[in-house]
mmCIF file of C-alpha atoms in Angstrom:
data_model
loop_
_atom_site.group_PDB
_atom_site.id
_atom_site.type_symbol
_atom_site.label_atom_id
_atom_site.label_comp_id
_atom_site.label_asym_id
_atom_site.label_seq_id
_atom_site.Cartn_x
_atom_site.Cartn_y
_atom_site.Cartn_z
ATOM 1 C CA UNK A 537 0.009 0.017 0.005
ATOM 2 C CA UNK A 538 1.379 3.449 -0.921
ATOM 3 C CA UNK A 539 2.374 5.520 2.112
ATOM 4 C CA UNK A 540 0.455 8.746 2.660
ATOM 5 C CA UNK A 541 1.929 12.139 3.391
ATOM 6 C CA UNK A 542 5.456 13.429 2.779
ATOM 7 C CA UNK A 543 7.897 14.316 5.515
ATOM 8 C CA UNK A 544 10.739 16.326 4.032
ATOM 9 C CA UNK A 545 12.602 17.466 0.996
ATOM 10 C CA UNK A 546 16.327 16.823 0.629
ATOM 11 C CA UNK A 547 18.176 17.893 -2.464
ATOM 12 C CA UNK A 548 21.343 17.206 -4.371
ATOM 13 C CA UNK A 549 22.899 19.986 -6.405
ATOM 14 C CA UNK A 550 24.090 18.414 -9.640
ATOM 15 C CA UNK A 551 26.085 19.526 -12.635
ATOM 16 C CA UNK A 552 28.249 17.601 -15.049
ATOM 17 C CA UNK A 553 30.870 14.907 -15.567
ATOM 18 C CA UNK A 554 31.970 11.674 -13.937
ATOM 19 C CA UNK A 555 34.556 10.574 -11.390
ATOM 20 C CA UNK A 556 37.271 11.177 -13.961
ATOM 21 C CA UNK A 557 39.094 14.256 -12.725
ATOM 22 C CA UNK A 558 42.033 14.253 -15.118
ATOM 23 C CA UNK A 559 42.472 15.103 -18.805
ATOM 24 C CA UNK A 560 40.247 16.796 -21.339
ATOM 25 C CA UNK A 561 37.053 18.366 -19.946
ATOM 26 C CA UNK A 562 38.173 18.205 -16.318
ATOM 27 C CA UNK A 563 37.568 21.931 -15.914
ATOM 28 C CA UNK A 564 33.911 21.390 -16.750
ATOM 29 C CA UNK A 565 33.336 18.915 -13.937
ATOM 30 C CA UNK A 566 31.139 19.745 -10.987
ATOM 31 C CA UNK A 567 30.702 17.738 -7.813
ATOM 32 C CA UNK A 568 27.326 16.460 -6.606
ATOM 33 C CA UNK A 569 26.459 18.851 -3.756
ATOM 34 C CA UNK A 570 23.730 18.155 -1.192
ATOM 35 C CA UNK A 571 21.457 20.570 0.616
ATOM 36 C CA UNK A 572 18.239 20.228 2.650
ATOM 37 C CA UNK A 573 14.947 22.106 2.464
ATOM 38 C CA UNK A 574 12.756 21.994 5.565
ATOM 39 C CA UNK A 575 9.553 21.909 3.486
ATOM 40 C CA UNK A 576 6.797 19.475 2.778
ATOM 41 C CA UNK A 577 5.060 19.524 -0.624
ATOM 42 C CA UNK A 578 1.331 18.854 -0.465
ATOM 43 C CA UNK A 579 1.908 16.738 -3.565
ATOM 44 C CA UNK A 580 5.043 15.994 -5.517
ATOM 45 C CA UNK A 581 4.064 18.506 -8.226
ATOM 46 C CA UNK A 582 2.699 21.123 -5.885
ATOM 47 C CA UNK A 583 4.780 24.267 -5.378
ATOM 48 C CA UNK A 584 3.086 25.242 -2.109
ATOM 49 C CA UNK A 585 4.914 24.059 0.989
ATOM 50 C CA UNK A 586 4.260 23.411 4.657
ATOM 51 C CA UNK A 587 7.201 23.828 6.990
ATOM 52 C CA UNK A 588 8.287 20.740 8.892
ATOM 53 C CA UNK A 589 11.587 20.020 10.637
ATOM 54 C CA UNK A 590 13.843 17.554 8.889
ATOM 55 C CA UNK A 591 17.534 16.619 9.242
ATOM 56 C CA UNK A 592 19.046 18.588 12.190
ATOM 57 C CA UNK A 593 22.232 20.562 11.764
ATOM 58 C CA UNK A 594 25.240 18.306 12.248
ATOM 59 C CA UNK A 595 23.304 15.114 11.500
ATOM 60 C CA UNK A 596 23.764 12.881 8.509
ATOM 61 C CA UNK A 597 21.891 11.073 5.782
ATOM 62 C CA UNK A 598 23.086 7.932 4.004
ATOM 63 C CA UNK A 599 23.020 7.994 0.183
ATOM 64 C CA UNK A 600 23.055 5.143 -2.338
ATOM 65 C CA UNK A 601 23.648 5.937 -6.017
ATOM 66 C CA UNK A 602 23.519 3.656 -9.039
ATOM 67 C CA UNK A 603 25.436 4.179 -12.314
ATOM 68 C CA UNK A 604 23.649 3.118 -15.538
ATOM 69 C CA UNK A 605 26.101 2.613 -18.413
ATOM 70 C CA UNK A 606 24.109 3.612 -21.529
ATOM 71 C CA UNK A 607 21.064 2.249 -19.740
ATOM 72 C CA UNK A 608 18.215 3.022 -17.302
ATOM 73 C CA UNK A 609 17.068 1.793 -13.888
ATOM 74 C CA UNK A 610 14.218 -0.233 -15.410
ATOM 75 C CA UNK A 611 16.493 -1.930 -17.962
ATOM 76 C CA UNK A 612 19.210 -2.742 -15.426
ATOM 77 C CA UNK A 613 16.683 -3.982 -12.881
ATOM 78 C CA UNK A 614 15.058 -6.303 -15.451
ATOM 79 C CA UNK A 615 18.397 -7.747 -16.603
ATOM 80 C CA UNK A 616 19.542 -11.257 -15.617
ATOM 81 C CA UNK A 617 21.501 -10.951 -13.452
ATOM 82 C CA UNK A 618 20.275 -7.586 -12.221
ATOM 83 C CA UNK A 619 22.627 -4.690 -12.837
ATOM 84 C CA UNK A 620 21.071 -2.293 -10.253
ATOM 85 C CA UNK A 621 24.083 -2.283 -7.956
ATOM 86 C CA UNK A 622 24.976 0.835 -5.809
ATOM 87 C CA UNK A 623 28.344 1.160 -7.512
ATOM 88 C CA UNK A 624 28.445 5.014 -7.485
ATOM 89 C CA UNK A 625 27.609 5.689 -3.812
ATOM 90 C CA UNK A 626 27.108 3.015 -1.196
ATOM 91 C CA UNK A 627 25.937 4.232 2.204
ATOM 92 C CA UNK A 628 27.714 7.541 1.603
ATOM 93 C CA UNK A 629 27.533 9.679 4.735
ATOM 94 C CA UNK A 630 26.522 13.290 4.020
ATOM 95 C CA UNK A 631 26.421 15.794 6.882
ATOM 96 C CA UNK A 632 24.094 18.781 7.147
ATOM 97 C CA UNK A 633 26.285 21.834 7.953
ATOM 98 C CA UNK A 634 23.307 24.169 8.350
ATOM 99 C CA UNK A 635 22.477 27.596 6.880
ATOM 100 C CA UNK A 636 21.305 26.018 3.610
ATOM 101 C CA UNK A 637 24.896 25.089 2.773
ATOM 102 C CA UNK A 638 25.657 22.013 0.647
ATOM 103 C CA UNK A 639 26.003 18.784 2.576
ATOM 104 C CA UNK A 640 29.606 17.756 3.166
ATOM 105 C CA UNK A 641 30.912 14.332 2.179
ATOM 106 C CA UNK A 642 34.072 12.759 0.891
ATOM 107 C CA UNK A 643 35.281 11.782 -1.612
ATOM 108 C CA UNK A 644 33.376 14.030 -4.004
ATOM 109 C CA UNK A 645 31.511 12.416 -6.888
ATOM 110 C CA UNK A 646 31.003 13.740 -10.437
ATOM 111 C CA UNK A 647 28.468 13.204 -13.144
ATOM 112 C CA UNK A 648 29.122 10.801 -16.030
ATOM 113 C CA UNK A 649 30.556 12.378 -19.210
ATOM 114 C CA UNK A 650 28.326 10.512 -21.643
ATOM 115 C CA UNK A 651 24.802 11.770 -22.288
ATOM 116 C CA UNK A 652 23.497 8.201 -22.459
ATOM 117 C CA UNK A 653 24.791 7.347 -18.976
ATOM 118 C CA UNK A 654 22.548 8.031 -15.977
ATOM 119 C CA UNK A 655 22.508 7.969 -12.196
ATOM 120 C CA UNK A 656 19.747 6.890 -9.764
ATOM 121 C CA UNK A 657 19.617 7.930 -6.100
ATOM 122 C CA UNK A 658 17.954 6.842 -2.852
ATOM 123 C CA UNK A 659 18.712 7.988 0.733
ATOM 124 C CA UNK A 660 17.736 7.353 4.355
ATOM 125 C CA UNK A 661 18.012 9.095 7.745
ATOM 126 C CA UNK A 662 19.607 8.914 10.219
ATOM 127 C CA UNK A 663 22.890 7.631 8.836
ATOM 128 C CA UNK A 664 24.261 4.461 10.365
ATOM 129 C CA UNK A 665 27.860 3.341 9.790
ATOM 130 C CA UNK A 666 27.057 -0.378 9.977
ATOM 131 C CA UNK A 667 29.065 -1.035 13.174
ATOM 132 C CA UNK A 668 27.475 -2.753 16.147
ATOM 133 C CA UNK A 669 28.797 -0.300 18.738
ATOM 134 C CA UNK A 670 31.813 1.911 18.155
ATOM 135 C CA UNK A 671 30.738 4.617 20.513
ATOM 136 C CA UNK A 672 29.661 7.021 17.812
ATOM 137 C CA UNK A 673 26.262 8.590 17.243
ATOM 138 C CA UNK A 674 26.079 6.756 13.906
ATOM 139 C CA UNK A 675 26.439 3.144 15.131
ATOM 140 C CA UNK A 676 23.693 0.548 15.166
ATOM 141 C CA UNK A 677 23.262 0.682 18.954
ATOM 142 C CA UNK A 678 22.372 4.370 18.728
ATOM 143 C CA UNK A 679 20.268 4.492 15.568
ATOM 144 C CA UNK A 680 18.692 1.018 15.636
ATOM 145 C CA UNK A 681 19.461 0.884 11.895
ATOM 146 C CA UNK A 682 21.606 -1.860 10.375
ATOM 147 C CA UNK A 683 22.298 -1.046 6.664
ATOM 148 C CA UNK A 684 22.627 -4.433 5.002
ATOM 149 C CA UNK A 685 24.411 -3.177 1.898
ATOM 150 C CA UNK A 686 27.025 -0.990 3.506
ATOM 151 C CA UNK A 687 30.264 -2.823 2.555
ATOM 152 C CA UNK A 688 31.563 -5.134 -0.176
ATOM 153 C CA UNK A 689 30.787 -8.267 1.836
ATOM 154 C CA UNK A 690 27.185 -7.241 2.329
ATOM 155 C CA UNK A 691 26.980 -6.203 -1.304
ATOM 156 C CA UNK A 692 27.981 -9.664 -2.384
ATOM 157 C CA UNK A 693 25.421 -11.216 0.018
ATOM 158 C CA UNK A 694 22.497 -8.999 -0.949
ATOM 159 C CA UNK A 695 23.467 -8.481 -4.537
ATOM 160 C CA UNK A 696 21.490 -5.806 -6.347
ATOM 161 C CA UNK A 697 18.412 -3.624 -5.981
ATOM 162 C CA UNK A 698 17.491 -0.998 -3.428
ATOM 163 C CA UNK A 699 19.326 -1.135 -0.116
ATOM 164 C CA UNK A 700 17.757 -3.289 2.649
ATOM 165 C CA UNK A 701 17.890 -2.504 6.345
ATOM 166 C CA UNK A 702 17.396 -4.251 9.646
ATOM 167 C CA UNK A 703 15.740 -1.981 12.209
ATOM 168 C CA UNK A 704 15.109 -2.335 15.936
ATOM 169 C CA UNK A 705 12.796 0.010 17.872
ATOM 170 C CA UNK A 706 14.168 1.359 21.132
ATOM 171 C CA UNK A 707 12.161 0.495 24.248
ATOM 172 C CA UNK A 708 12.554 3.977 25.726
ATOM 173 C CA UNK A 709 10.330 6.450 23.845
ATOM 174 C CA UNK A 710 12.927 9.191 24.398
ATOM 175 C CA UNK A 711 15.442 7.167 22.379
ATOM 176 C CA UNK A 712 13.132 6.127 19.544
ATOM 177 C CA UNK A 713 14.420 7.067 16.118
ATOM 178 C CA UNK A 714 12.327 8.587 13.284
ATOM 179 C CA UNK A 715 13.610 6.343 10.506
ATOM 180 C CA UNK A 716 13.139 8.031 7.092
ATOM 181 C CA UNK A 717 13.576 6.552 3.590
ATOM 182 C CA UNK A 718 13.316 8.537 0.359
ATOM 183 C CA UNK A 719 11.737 7.799 -2.983
ATOM 184 C CA UNK A 720 14.084 6.409 -5.588
ATOM 185 C CA UNK A 721 15.141 9.156 -8.029
ATOM 186 C CA UNK A 722 15.833 7.233 -11.247
ATOM 187 C CA UNK A 723 17.707 7.964 -14.464
ATOM 188 C CA UNK A 724 19.202 11.419 -13.961
ATOM 189 C CA UNK A 725 21.392 12.194 -16.988
ATOM 190 C CA UNK A 726 24.475 14.355 -17.367
ATOM 191 C CA UNK A 727 22.466 17.223 -18.845
ATOM 192 C CA UNK A 728 18.802 18.080 -18.562
ATOM 193 C CA UNK A 729 16.214 20.527 -19.915
ATOM 194 C CA UNK A 730 17.002 24.217 -19.689
ATOM 195 C CA UNK A 731 13.600 24.867 -18.098
ATOM 196 C CA UNK A 732 12.114 22.555 -15.451
ATOM 197 C CA UNK A 733 8.651 21.100 -15.880
ATOM 198 C CA UNK A 734 6.755 21.669 -12.601
ATOM 199 C CA UNK A 735 4.601 18.566 -13.161
ATOM 200 C CA UNK A 736 7.698 16.355 -13.266
ATOM 201 C CA UNK A 737 9.944 17.577 -10.463
ATOM 202 C CA UNK A 738 12.149 14.476 -10.288
ATOM 203 C CA UNK A 739 13.797 14.167 -13.710
ATOM 204 C CA UNK A 740 13.057 17.278 -15.748
ATOM 205 C CA UNK A 741 15.411 19.574 -13.865
ATOM 206 C CA UNK A 742 17.802 22.186 -15.170
ATOM 207 C CA UNK A 743 21.491 21.492 -15.199
ATOM 208 C CA UNK A 744 21.989 23.528 -12.007
ATOM 209 C CA UNK A 745 18.856 22.406 -10.173
ATOM 210 C CA UNK A 746 18.954 20.116 -7.171
ATOM 211 C CA UNK A 747 17.827 16.502 -7.220
ATOM 212 C CA UNK A 748 14.989 16.288 -4.740
ATOM 213 C CA UNK A 749 14.799 13.444 -2.231
ATOM 214 C CA UNK A 750 11.234 13.096 -0.846
ATOM 215 C CA UNK A 751 11.380 11.246 2.430
ATOM 216 C CA UNK A 752 8.756 9.027 4.037
ATOM 217 C CA UNK A 753 8.445 7.932 7.631
ATOM 218 C CA UNK A 754 9.346 4.245 7.592
ATOM 219 C CA UNK A 755 7.658 3.687 10.962
ATOM 220 C CA UNK A 756 4.143 4.052 12.408
ATOM 221 C CA UNK A 757 3.361 6.849 14.830
ATOM 222 C CA UNK A 758 1.029 5.615 17.602
ATOM 223 C CA UNK A 759 -0.669 7.609 20.370
ATOM 224 C CA UNK A 760 -3.245 6.903 23.083
ATOM 225 C CA UNK A 761 -5.943 9.119 24.556
ATOM 226 C CA UNK A 762 -8.291 8.492 27.502
ATOM 227 C CA UNK A 763 -11.463 10.600 27.849
ATOM 228 C CA UNK A 764 -14.475 10.554 30.154
ATOM 229 C CA UNK A 765 -17.738 10.488 28.292
ATOM 230 C CA UNK A 766 -19.881 13.586 28.486
ATOM 231 C CA UNK A 767 -22.777 11.607 29.958
ATOM 232 C CA UNK A 768 -20.918 11.034 33.240
ATOM 233 C CA UNK A 769 -18.317 13.807 33.198
ATOM 234 C CA UNK A 770 -20.216 16.168 35.560
ATOM 235 C CA UNK A 771 -20.566 13.354 38.123
ATOM 236 C CA UNK A 772 -16.883 12.500 38.266
ATOM 237 C CA UNK A 773 -14.844 14.089 41.046
ATOM 238 C CA UNK A 774 -11.487 12.415 40.295
ATOM 239 C CA UNK A 775 -10.020 10.271 37.574
ATOM 240 C CA UNK A 776 -6.747 8.390 37.909
ATOM 241 C CA UNK A 777 -5.136 6.549 35.020
ATOM 242 C CA UNK A 778 -3.035 3.938 36.798
ATOM 243 C CA UNK A 779 -1.463 2.516 33.649
ATOM 244 C CA UNK A 780 -1.871 2.067 29.923
ATOM 245 C CA UNK A 781 0.197 -0.182 27.720
ATOM 246 C CA UNK A 782 0.426 -2.517 24.760
ATOM 247 C CA UNK A 783 1.814 -6.028 24.811
ATOM 248 C CA UNK A 784 3.276 -8.517 22.277
ATOM 249 C CA UNK A 785 4.348 -5.862 19.757
ATOM 250 C CA UNK A 786 7.023 -6.676 17.170
ATOM 251 C CA UNK A 787 10.024 -4.418 17.709
ATOM 252 C CA UNK A 788 12.500 -5.618 15.079
ATOM 253 C CA UNK A 789 12.147 -6.458 11.403
ATOM 254 C CA UNK A 790 13.590 -6.137 7.879
ATOM 255 C CA UNK A 791 12.846 -3.176 5.580
ATOM 256 C CA UNK A 792 13.353 -3.242 1.816
ATOM 257 C CA UNK A 793 12.332 -0.346 -0.411
ATOM 258 C CA UNK A 794 10.667 -1.432 -3.654
ATOM 259 C CA UNK A 795 10.389 0.626 -6.824
ATOM 260 C CA UNK A 796 7.692 0.216 -9.478
ATOM 261 C CA UNK A 797 9.036 1.505 -12.825
ATOM 262 C CA UNK A 798 5.507 1.561 -14.254
ATOM 263 C CA UNK A 799 4.006 3.883 -11.657
ATOM 264 C CA UNK A 800 7.203 5.573 -10.505
ATOM 265 C CA UNK A 801 6.275 4.790 -6.873
ATOM 266 C CA UNK A 802 8.652 3.700 -4.135
ATOM 267 C CA UNK A 803 7.045 1.577 -1.398
ATOM 268 C CA UNK A 804 8.456 0.449 1.946
ATOM 269 C CA UNK A 805 8.130 -3.272 2.533
ATOM 270 C CA UNK A 806 8.547 -4.657 6.051
ATOM 271 C CA UNK A 807 9.162 -8.368 6.533
ATOM 272 C CA UNK A 808 10.771 -10.994 8.771
ATOM 273 C CA UNK A 809 8.830 -10.166 11.904
ATOM 274 C CA UNK A 810 9.866 -12.830 14.411
ATOM 275 C CA UNK A 811 8.116 -13.915 17.616
ATOM 276 C CA UNK A 812 11.507 -13.715 19.337
ATOM 277 C CA UNK A 813 11.417 -9.950 18.687
ATOM 278 C CA UNK A 814 8.285 -8.950 20.569
ATOM 279 C CA UNK A 815 8.054 -6.607 23.533
ATOM 280 C CA UNK A 816 5.649 -4.714 25.764
ATOM 281 C CA UNK A 817 5.393 -0.936 26.026
ATOM 282 C CA UNK A 818 4.202 0.976 29.095
ATOM 283 C CA UNK A 819 2.702 4.057 27.488
ATOM 284 C CA UNK A 820 1.667 7.551 28.408
ATOM 285 C CA UNK A 821 -1.115 9.626 26.946
ATOM 286 C CA UNK A 822 1.232 12.578 26.631
ATOM 287 C CA UNK A 823 3.708 10.865 24.302
ATOM 288 C CA UNK A 824 3.803 9.550 20.716
ATOM 289 C CA UNK A 825 5.514 6.232 19.977
ATOM 290 C CA UNK A 826 7.473 5.412 16.809
ATOM 291 C CA UNK A 827 6.691 1.714 16.331
ATOM 292 C CA UNK A 828 7.286 -0.976 13.777
ATOM 293 C CA UNK A 829 4.711 -1.328 10.951
ATOM 294 C CA UNK A 830 3.093 -4.737 11.401
ATOM 295 C CA UNK A 831 0.051 -6.901 11.210
ATOM 296 C CA UNK A 832 -1.621 -6.788 14.613
ATOM 297 C CA UNK A 833 -1.921 -10.448 15.651
ATOM 298 C CA UNK A 834 -4.452 -11.763 18.159
ATOM 299 C CA UNK A 835 -1.993 -11.596 21.078
ATOM 300 C CA UNK A 836 -1.317 -7.834 20.568
ATOM 301 C CA UNK A 837 -3.264 -6.311 23.442
ATOM 302 C CA UNK A 838 -4.200 -2.854 24.727
ATOM 303 C CA UNK A 839 -4.341 -2.770 28.523
ATOM 304 C CA UNK A 840 -5.657 -0.032 30.775
ATOM 305 C CA UNK A 841 -6.073 0.297 34.557
ATOM 306 C CA UNK A 842 -7.949 3.236 36.078
ATOM 307 C CA UNK A 843 -9.872 4.599 39.070
ATOM 308 C CA UNK A 844 -12.960 6.905 38.996
ATOM 309 C CA UNK A 845 -14.356 8.783 41.966
ATOM 310 C CA UNK A 846 -18.041 9.787 41.596
ATOM 311 C CA UNK A 847 -20.140 12.328 43.408
ATOM 312 C CA UNK A 848 -22.940 10.456 45.205
ATOM 313 C CA UNK A 849 -25.160 13.326 46.320
ATOM 314 C CA UNK A 850 -25.809 11.465 49.560
ATOM 315 C CA UNK A 851 -27.448 8.479 47.869
ATOM 316 C CA UNK A 852 -24.592 6.054 48.410
ATOM 317 C CA UNK A 853 -23.900 4.511 51.789
ATOM 318 C CA UNK A 854 -20.985 2.841 53.478
ATOM 319 C CA UNK A 855 -21.016 1.031 56.803
ATOM 320 C CA UNK A 856 -19.269 2.289 59.877
ATOM 321 C CA UNK A 857 -17.560 0.139 62.485
ATOM 322 C CA UNK A 858 -20.853 -0.605 64.141
ATOM 323 C CA UNK A 859 -22.482 -1.726 60.928
ATOM 324 C CA UNK A 860 -24.579 1.380 60.563
ATOM 325 C CA UNK A 861 -25.091 2.831 57.042
ATOM 326 C CA UNK A 862 -23.595 6.309 56.556
ATOM 327 C CA UNK A 863 -24.341 8.488 53.511
ATOM 328 C CA UNK A 864 -21.242 9.650 51.658
ATOM 329 C CA UNK A 865 -20.662 12.463 49.148
ATOM 330 C CA UNK A 866 -18.257 10.491 46.972
ATOM 331 C CA UNK A 867 -17.477 6.873 46.199
ATOM 332 C CA UNK A 868 -14.625 5.207 44.481
ATOM 333 C CA UNK A 869 -15.151 3.073 41.379
ATOM 334 C CA UNK A 870 -11.630 1.805 41.377
ATOM 335 C CA UNK A 871 -9.122 -0.875 40.530
ATOM 336 C CA UNK A 872 -10.515 -1.551 37.072
ATOM 337 C CA UNK A 873 -8.286 -3.375 34.632
ATOM 338 C CA UNK A 874 -9.381 -3.761 31.012
ATOM 339 C CA UNK A 875 -7.652 -5.644 28.162
ATOM 340 C CA UNK A 876 -8.740 -5.786 24.544
ATOM 341 C CA UNK A 877 -7.237 -7.140 21.344
ATOM 342 C CA UNK A 878 -5.830 -4.313 19.284
ATOM 343 C CA UNK A 879 -6.971 -5.906 16.008
ATOM 344 C CA UNK A 880 -10.612 -5.841 17.085
ATOM 345 C CA UNK A 881 -10.814 -2.100 17.397
ATOM 346 C CA UNK A 882 -12.722 -0.247 14.683
ATOM 347 C CA UNK A 883 -11.500 2.734 12.705
ATOM 348 C CA UNK A 884 -13.495 5.776 13.756
ATOM 349 C CA UNK A 885 -16.656 6.199 11.650
ATOM 350 C CA UNK A 886 -16.201 2.784 10.049
ATOM 351 C CA UNK A 887 -16.848 -0.876 10.651
ATOM 352 C CA UNK A 888 -13.399 -1.757 9.359
ATOM 353 C CA UNK A 889 -10.993 -3.157 11.956
ATOM 354 C CA UNK A 890 -7.698 -1.387 12.537
ATOM 355 C CA UNK A 891 -5.682 -4.591 12.274
ATOM 356 C CA UNK A 892 -2.447 -3.295 10.726
ATOM 357 C CA UNK A 893 0.015 -0.469 11.250
ATOM 358 C CA UNK A 894 1.448 0.877 8.000
ATOM 359 C CA UNK A 895 4.550 3.016 7.312
ATOM 360 C CA UNK A 896 4.093 6.789 7.374
ATOM 361 C CA UNK A 897 0.679 6.534 9.098
ATOM 362 C CA UNK A 898 -0.351 8.202 12.321
ATOM 363 C CA UNK A 899 -2.679 6.221 14.617
ATOM 364 C CA UNK A 900 -4.534 7.646 17.599
ATOM 365 C CA UNK A 901 -6.445 5.264 19.919
ATOM 366 C CA UNK A 902 -9.168 6.869 22.005
ATOM 367 C CA UNK A 903 -10.445 5.047 25.096
ATOM 368 C CA UNK A 904 -13.783 6.563 26.199
ATOM 369 C CA UNK A 905 -15.022 5.795 29.703
ATOM 370 C CA UNK A 906 -18.827 5.651 29.879
ATOM 371 C CA UNK A 907 -21.368 4.868 32.617
ATOM 372 C CA UNK A 908 -21.650 1.167 31.860
ATOM 373 C CA UNK A 909 -19.096 0.472 29.178
ATOM 374 C CA UNK A 910 -15.705 1.449 27.736
ATOM 375 C CA UNK A 911 -15.541 2.423 24.056
ATOM 376 C CA UNK A 912 -12.401 2.096 21.926
ATOM 377 C CA UNK A 913 -11.867 3.775 18.569
ATOM 378 C CA UNK A 914 -8.879 4.316 16.323
ATOM 379 C CA UNK A 915 -8.129 7.134 13.902
ATOM 380 C CA UNK A 916 -5.692 7.200 10.982
ATOM 381 C CA UNK A 917 -4.228 10.302 9.359
ATOM 382 C CA UNK A 918 -1.272 11.642 7.491
ATOM 383 C CA UNK A 919 1.779 11.900 9.679
ATOM 384 C CA UNK A 920 1.953 15.455 11.002
ATOM 385 C CA UNK A 921 -1.803 16.149 10.779
ATOM 386 C CA UNK A 922 -3.476 16.916 14.131
ATOM 387 C CA UNK A 923 -6.441 14.558 14.362
ATOM 388 C CA UNK A 924 -7.363 14.614 18.031
ATOM 389 C CA UNK A 925 -8.517 17.462 20.216
ATOM 390 C CA UNK A 926 -9.611 17.255 23.878
ATOM 391 C CA UNK A 927 -13.353 16.821 24.236
#
């Protein structure tokens, strides 16, 4: 299923020529420069933008680039064996220096000399250097991201195609990483049209324009809300949410981007969810959780424990030490624990069950406490859209 909503816009400034830096034409060569826009197009062809934070200053993206020798992405990907190998850039770290300056990376790369030769690009954030734990901010232990095509050994093992990743969600919400993956930008040639075509922002760029990386959230954003129904709200003196949590949630899996040459769409495919990689999350209604996209199995549960104190207006009695009834102003309706299968909850305004979390989707679960029942609903929206307001 195609993700909804864009997160950010990252660009490469491109000009001409290949990695050959010697001999005739060397003075015409220009490096591939990278720069980031903190903007979100409403659609890929739309020129109106909504501001949204993206790669922080000093942080890095990882870039993969593919060289097509007198060919295209589609032709190389259909070949036997496939020729879509990241032989131009492979997990190239590029750092955001800030102030709209080009991203810094080394060694510099140059465009192919031949008009028939092309380059394709894809990127992800945050950059991970592929080491288990070297003490840096870019290692697997910090990012949770294991790039599986980051060195020659992995390249031999995984062969060709778009770069796969192994990703593990952090248990602590404060450490959870917003894993982003871009669309594939295919078949960029040495020279392009003098005037860009706004309806085709990927390929029809001028020679000095920047190659735009549109990023998607690879994870699912999940939030929880607890509200007291209006029918009993005026009778409630106190409400205590003792705990809320979810159990048996997959927290590690394999991500492989997939590109459809017919539609031009890049999708994010999660697989290899293992029962050995399940965990429980103690949640708060004040925080959003970045969790693994997954099918919600029958053992994935939402659990809530709460106390309610009601005004009694003197109609409720307790017994004193002598066994005499005494009218009270309040009474506690407490120690209530409720569990429900996540995959049985309905999407708000629909009879369809919310039985799967998808990449780049924002889910808000609302637990409504009523007089004689508890209602659960789920809402889905584009990531970044506000879809819940206090009632």
